[in-house]
Short mmCIF file of C-alpha atoms in Angstrom, two decimals:
data_model
loop_
_atom_site.label_atom_id
_atom_site.label_comp_id
_atom_site.label_asym_id
_atom_site.label_seq_id
_atom_site.Cartn_x
_atom_site.Cartn_y
_atom_site.Cartn_z
CA MET K 1 16.54 3.69 -21.06
CA ALA K 2 18.66 2.27 -18.22
CA THR K 3 20.70 5.49 -18.16
CA ASN K 4 17.53 7.55 -17.96
CA MET K 5 16.21 5.38 -15.14
CA GLY K 6 19.49 5.75 -13.27
CA ARG K 7 19.28 9.53 -13.62
CA TYR K 8 15.78 9.58 -12.15
CA LEU K 9 16.82 7.35 -9.26
CA HIS K 10 19.76 9.65 -8.55
CA VAL K 11 17.44 12.68 -8.55
CA LEU K 12 15.03 10.83 -6.26
CA LYS K 13 17.87 10.09 -3.83
CA LEU K 14 18.81 13.79 -3.76
CA PHE K 15 15.17 14.86 -3.29
CA TRP K 16 14.46 12.50 -0.41
CA GLY K 17 17.84 12.96 1.26
CA ALA K 18 17.34 16.72 1.45
CA ALA K 19 13.70 16.38 2.55
CA ILE K 20 14.45 13.95 5.38
CA ALA K 21 17.41 16.05 6.58
CA ALA K 22 15.14 19.10 6.74
CA GLU K 23 12.30 17.27 8.50
CA LEU K 24 14.56 15.67 11.12
CA GLU K 25 15.44 19.11 12.44
CA TYR K 26 12.04 18.90 14.15
CA ARG K 27 12.26 15.43 15.71
CA ILE K 28 9.52 16.14 18.20
CA ASN K 29 7.12 16.13 15.24
CA PHE K 30 7.84 12.43 14.74
CA VAL K 31 6.85 11.69 18.34
CA LEU K 32 3.65 13.69 17.90
CA ALA K 33 2.93 11.89 14.62
CA ALA K 34 3.42 8.52 16.33
CA ILE K 35 1.03 9.49 19.14
CA SER K 36 -1.50 10.73 16.58
CA SER K 37 -1.20 7.47 14.60
CA LEU K 38 -1.71 5.41 17.76
CA GLY K 39 -4.78 7.47 18.62
CA ASN K 40 -6.26 7.10 15.14
CA LEU K 41 -5.66 3.35 15.12
CA ALA K 42 -7.13 2.98 18.61
CA GLY K 43 -10.21 4.90 17.45
CA SER K 44 -10.56 2.68 14.40
CA LEU K 45 -10.19 -0.48 16.48
CA PHE K 46 -12.78 0.78 18.94
CA GLY K 47 -15.21 1.59 16.12
CA LEU K 48 -14.72 -1.90 14.68
CA PHE K 49 -15.07 -3.46 18.11
CA LEU K 50 -18.48 -1.84 18.55
CA PHE K 51 -19.76 -3.96 15.66
CA TYR K 52 -18.22 -7.24 16.84
CA ARG K 53 -18.66 -7.01 20.61
CA THR K 54 -22.18 -8.53 20.53
CA GLY K 55 -21.22 -11.39 18.22
CA TYR K 56 -22.28 -9.56 15.05
CA THR K 57 -20.00 -10.07 12.03
CA PHE K 58 -19.91 -8.49 8.61
CA SER K 59 -21.05 -11.08 6.08
CA GLY K 60 -18.15 -13.51 5.65
CA TRP K 61 -15.70 -11.47 7.76
CA LYS K 62 -14.55 -12.59 11.21
CA TRP K 63 -12.91 -10.18 13.67
CA GLU K 64 -9.35 -11.08 12.64
CA GLU K 65 -10.28 -10.84 8.96
CA ALA K 66 -11.69 -7.36 9.52
CA LEU K 67 -8.36 -6.49 11.20
CA VAL K 68 -6.59 -7.44 7.96
CA ILE K 69 -8.69 -4.81 6.17
CA LEU K 70 -7.88 -2.21 8.82
CA GLY K 71 -4.17 -3.05 8.65
CA ILE K 72 -4.09 -2.56 4.88
CA PHE K 73 -6.06 0.67 5.22
CA THR K 74 -3.56 1.98 7.80
CA ILE K 75 -0.64 1.08 5.53
CA LEU K 76 -2.22 3.01 2.66
CA GLN K 77 -2.88 5.91 5.01
CA GLY K 78 0.81 5.92 5.93
CA PHE K 79 1.76 5.76 2.25
CA SER K 80 -0.42 8.78 1.54
CA SER K 81 1.00 10.77 4.47
CA THR K 82 4.59 9.89 3.55
CA PHE K 83 4.62 10.22 -0.22
CA LEU K 84 1.41 11.70 -1.63
CA ALA K 85 0.20 14.48 0.66
CA PRO K 86 3.58 16.27 0.98
CA ASN K 87 3.88 16.50 -2.80
CA LEU K 88 0.48 16.55 -4.43
CA SER K 89 -1.13 18.96 -1.99
CA ARG K 90 1.45 21.55 -3.07
CA ILE K 91 0.41 21.51 -6.72
CA VAL K 92 -2.37 23.97 -5.86
CA ASP K 93 0.12 26.34 -4.21
CA ARG K 94 2.49 26.16 -7.18
CA VAL K 95 -0.32 27.07 -9.58
CA GLN K 96 -1.54 29.90 -7.35
CA GLN K 97 1.92 31.38 -6.81
CA GLY K 98 3.19 30.82 -10.35
CA THR K 99 6.11 28.67 -9.16
CA LEU K 100 4.91 25.86 -11.43
CA ASP K 101 6.81 27.73 -14.16
CA PHE K 102 10.12 26.77 -12.58
CA VAL K 103 9.10 23.11 -12.49
CA LEU K 104 8.12 23.09 -16.16
CA LEU K 105 11.49 24.59 -17.13
CA LYS K 106 13.48 21.80 -15.50
CA PRO K 107 15.01 19.09 -17.76
CA ILE K 108 12.97 16.37 -16.08
CA SER K 109 9.40 15.13 -16.19
CA SER K 110 7.22 17.69 -14.43
CA GLN K 111 4.88 14.94 -13.22
CA PHE K 112 7.81 13.09 -11.65
CA TRP K 113 9.12 16.30 -10.05
CA LEU K 114 5.73 17.21 -8.59
CA SER K 115 5.10 13.66 -7.38
CA ALA K 116 8.48 12.94 -5.77
CA ASN K 117 10.01 16.28 -4.84
CA THR K 118 9.73 15.65 -1.12
CA VAL K 119 8.89 12.96 1.41
CA SER K 120 7.58 13.17 4.96
CA PRO K 121 8.71 10.72 7.65
CA TRP K 122 5.64 11.56 9.73
CA GLY K 123 3.60 8.91 7.91
CA ILE K 124 6.04 6.16 8.90
CA PRO K 125 4.24 5.38 12.20
CA ASP K 126 1.11 4.51 10.20
CA LEU K 127 3.16 2.27 7.91
CA ILE K 128 4.66 0.48 10.91
CA LEU K 129 1.41 0.19 12.88
CA GLY K 130 -0.50 -1.00 9.82
CA THR K 131 2.12 -3.65 9.08
CA VAL K 132 2.15 -4.85 12.71
CA LEU K 133 -1.65 -5.09 12.78
CA LEU K 134 -1.68 -6.92 9.44
CA LEU K 135 0.95 -9.43 10.58
CA TYR K 136 -0.85 -9.96 13.90
CA ALA K 137 -4.19 -10.66 12.23
CA ALA K 138 -2.61 -12.87 9.56
CA ASN K 139 -0.75 -14.87 12.22
CA LYS K 140 -4.00 -15.38 14.16
CA LEU K 141 -5.63 -16.66 10.98
CA GLY K 142 -2.71 -18.92 10.08
CA VAL K 143 -2.18 -17.28 6.70
CA ALA K 144 0.24 -19.15 4.42
CA ILE K 145 3.56 -17.49 3.55
CA GLY K 146 2.68 -17.46 -0.14
CA ASN K 147 -0.38 -15.33 0.54
CA TYR K 148 1.81 -12.52 1.86
CA PHE K 149 3.51 -12.25 -1.52
CA LEU K 150 0.18 -12.59 -3.32
CA THR K 151 -1.22 -9.71 -1.24
CA ALA K 152 1.68 -7.45 -2.24
CA ILE K 153 0.48 -7.48 -5.86
CA PRO K 154 -3.01 -5.91 -5.40
CA LEU K 155 -1.59 -3.72 -2.60
CA LEU K 156 0.94 -2.29 -5.06
CA PHE K 157 -1.88 -1.77 -7.55
CA GLY K 158 -3.81 0.02 -4.80
CA THR K 159 -0.98 2.49 -4.16
CA ILE K 160 -0.74 3.25 -7.88
CA THR K 161 -4.51 3.79 -8.09
CA LEU K 162 -4.48 6.05 -5.05
CA TYR K 163 -1.58 8.09 -6.44
CA SER K 164 -3.18 8.47 -9.88
CA ILE K 165 -6.51 9.68 -8.50
CA TRP K 166 -4.83 12.14 -6.14
CA PHE K 167 -2.52 13.48 -8.85
CA MET K 168 -5.38 14.05 -11.29
CA LEU K 169 -7.31 15.91 -8.61
CA GLY K 170 -4.21 18.06 -8.05
CA ALA K 171 -3.98 18.70 -11.79
CA THR K 172 -7.50 20.13 -11.86
CA SER K 173 -6.14 23.11 -9.89
CA ILE K 174 -5.06 24.51 -13.26
CA TRP K 175 -8.77 25.17 -13.94
CA PHE K 176 -10.11 25.34 -10.38
CA VAL K 177 -7.41 26.95 -8.27
CA LYS K 178 -8.90 26.13 -4.88
CA ILE K 179 -9.60 22.39 -4.73
CA TYR K 180 -8.77 21.75 -1.08
CA ASN K 181 -12.39 20.81 -0.38
CA VAL K 182 -12.33 18.25 -3.20
CA THR K 183 -9.31 16.45 -1.76
CA GLU K 184 -10.96 16.45 1.66
CA VAL K 185 -14.07 14.85 0.14
CA LEU K 186 -11.86 12.22 -1.50
CA GLU K 187 -10.13 11.48 1.80
CA GLY K 188 -13.55 11.20 3.45
CA LEU K 189 -14.73 8.71 0.82
CA LEU K 190 -11.55 6.67 1.19
CA GLU K 191 -12.32 6.31 4.91
CA ALA K 192 -14.87 3.72 3.80
CA GLY K 193 -11.90 1.42 3.21
CA ARG K 194 -11.56 0.86 6.96
CA PHE K 195 -14.30 -1.76 6.75
CA PRO K 196 -14.98 -4.68 4.38
CA MET K 197 -17.22 -3.87 1.46
CA ALA K 198 -19.66 -6.42 2.86
CA ALA K 199 -20.41 -3.92 5.61
CA TYR K 200 -22.23 -1.63 3.18
CA PRO K 201 -25.57 -1.94 1.35
CA ALA K 202 -25.48 -3.07 -2.28
CA ALA K 203 -25.76 0.48 -3.69
CA TYR K 204 -22.80 1.64 -1.59
CA ARG K 205 -20.76 -1.42 -2.60
CA PHE K 206 -21.34 -0.57 -6.24
CA PHE K 207 -20.31 3.05 -5.63
CA PHE K 208 -17.16 2.12 -3.71
CA THR K 209 -16.17 -0.41 -6.37
CA PHE K 210 -16.94 1.17 -9.72
CA VAL K 211 -17.19 4.93 -9.00
CA VAL K 212 -14.65 5.55 -6.22
CA PRO K 213 -12.57 2.33 -6.30
CA VAL K 214 -12.16 1.90 -2.54
CA ALA K 215 -12.74 -1.86 -2.80
CA PHE K 216 -9.62 -2.23 -4.96
CA LEU K 217 -7.53 -0.43 -2.32
CA THR K 218 -8.32 -2.55 0.73
CA THR K 219 -10.83 -5.37 0.23
CA VAL K 220 -9.19 -6.94 -2.85
CA PRO K 221 -5.72 -7.14 -1.20
CA ALA K 222 -7.33 -8.51 1.98
CA GLU K 223 -9.18 -11.19 0.03
CA ALA K 224 -5.87 -12.18 -1.57
CA MET K 225 -4.21 -12.53 1.85
CA LEU K 226 -7.08 -14.63 3.13
CA GLY K 227 -6.69 -17.01 0.20
CA ARG K 228 -10.05 -16.29 -1.34
CA GLY K 229 -9.08 -13.60 -3.82
CA GLU K 230 -10.36 -14.19 -7.33
CA ILE K 231 -7.96 -13.70 -10.22
CA VAL K 232 -10.60 -11.59 -11.98
CA TRP K 233 -10.57 -8.99 -9.19
CA ILE K 234 -6.77 -8.97 -8.90
CA ALA K 235 -6.47 -8.58 -12.67
CA GLY K 236 -9.12 -5.86 -12.52
CA ALA K 237 -7.08 -4.04 -9.86
CA GLY K 238 -4.03 -4.22 -12.14
CA ILE K 239 -5.91 -2.96 -15.19
CA LEU K 240 -7.44 -0.14 -13.15
CA ALA K 241 -4.07 0.89 -11.68
CA ILE K 242 -2.15 0.84 -14.97
CA GLY K 243 -5.01 2.50 -16.82
CA LEU K 244 -5.28 5.32 -14.27
CA LEU K 245 -1.50 5.78 -14.22
CA PHE K 246 -1.32 6.26 -17.99
CA PHE K 247 -4.45 8.40 -17.94
CA SER K 248 -2.94 10.62 -15.23
CA ARG K 249 0.02 11.21 -17.53
CA TYR K 250 -2.26 12.12 -20.41
CA PHE K 251 -4.50 14.23 -18.18
CA TRP K 252 -1.51 16.22 -16.91
CA GLN K 253 -0.30 16.96 -20.44
CA PHE K 254 -3.84 17.98 -21.39
CA ALA K 255 -4.16 20.25 -18.33
CA LEU K 256 -0.88 22.01 -19.12
CA ARG K 257 -2.37 23.26 -22.39
CA PHE K 258 -4.61 25.47 -20.29
CA TYR K 259 -1.94 26.60 -17.85
CA THR K 260 -1.19 30.32 -18.05
CA SER K 261 2.41 30.98 -17.10
CA ALA K 262 3.03 33.58 -14.42
CA SER K 263 5.49 35.23 -16.79
CA SER K 264 3.11 35.45 -19.73
#
């Protein structure tokens, strides 16, 4: 098993090394991505400020606590732009063009290949800005050091959940070739994670917790950082993440039964 893991890590190093070398030929793109990230974050801060400027607060969430949510959301946005979007958005193209055949013939897990074949450095500004905002807000709130490590657990679960949902949506392209609109709808729904779940009516909170699990992506990690996270919700985030990860594996194998090879 250790040998197999080492082989995958070596392949990952080759994938990402080649991808970064290719992307860095267009360094100006990184500057543009940084400016875009700053603009998006400024817009988000302004939108949040409009709620708090008159003294209004979301139930149980002060200004700095809401910034923790926004910081985590920005980190996840950077994670998506760096690792998920460059890979999973191409599944549709591979199915359309028949190049998925070449992936399936490789002596490596096709899910791993499709999920990690490339990486984009243009999401790094979001990762940096989100981390800075999170540290700033946490410092203002006097968050204990231990809470930083506690937050990392549900945040990791959130990245796994986000990946699994996105990958399964990509896998549906085997039946529905053009699913670009579906991924855009998903991204639109995930935008709800910019704000605490307390900002929404009860029906919306239920939807964003048990239908589209936005609460597990941002609010649960934020609650953990603020020292009021309940073990039930953190455990629930772990169960959801691991369950979706295994289900994405099963779903991909199931979808491949319906894939018609370009050479057949």
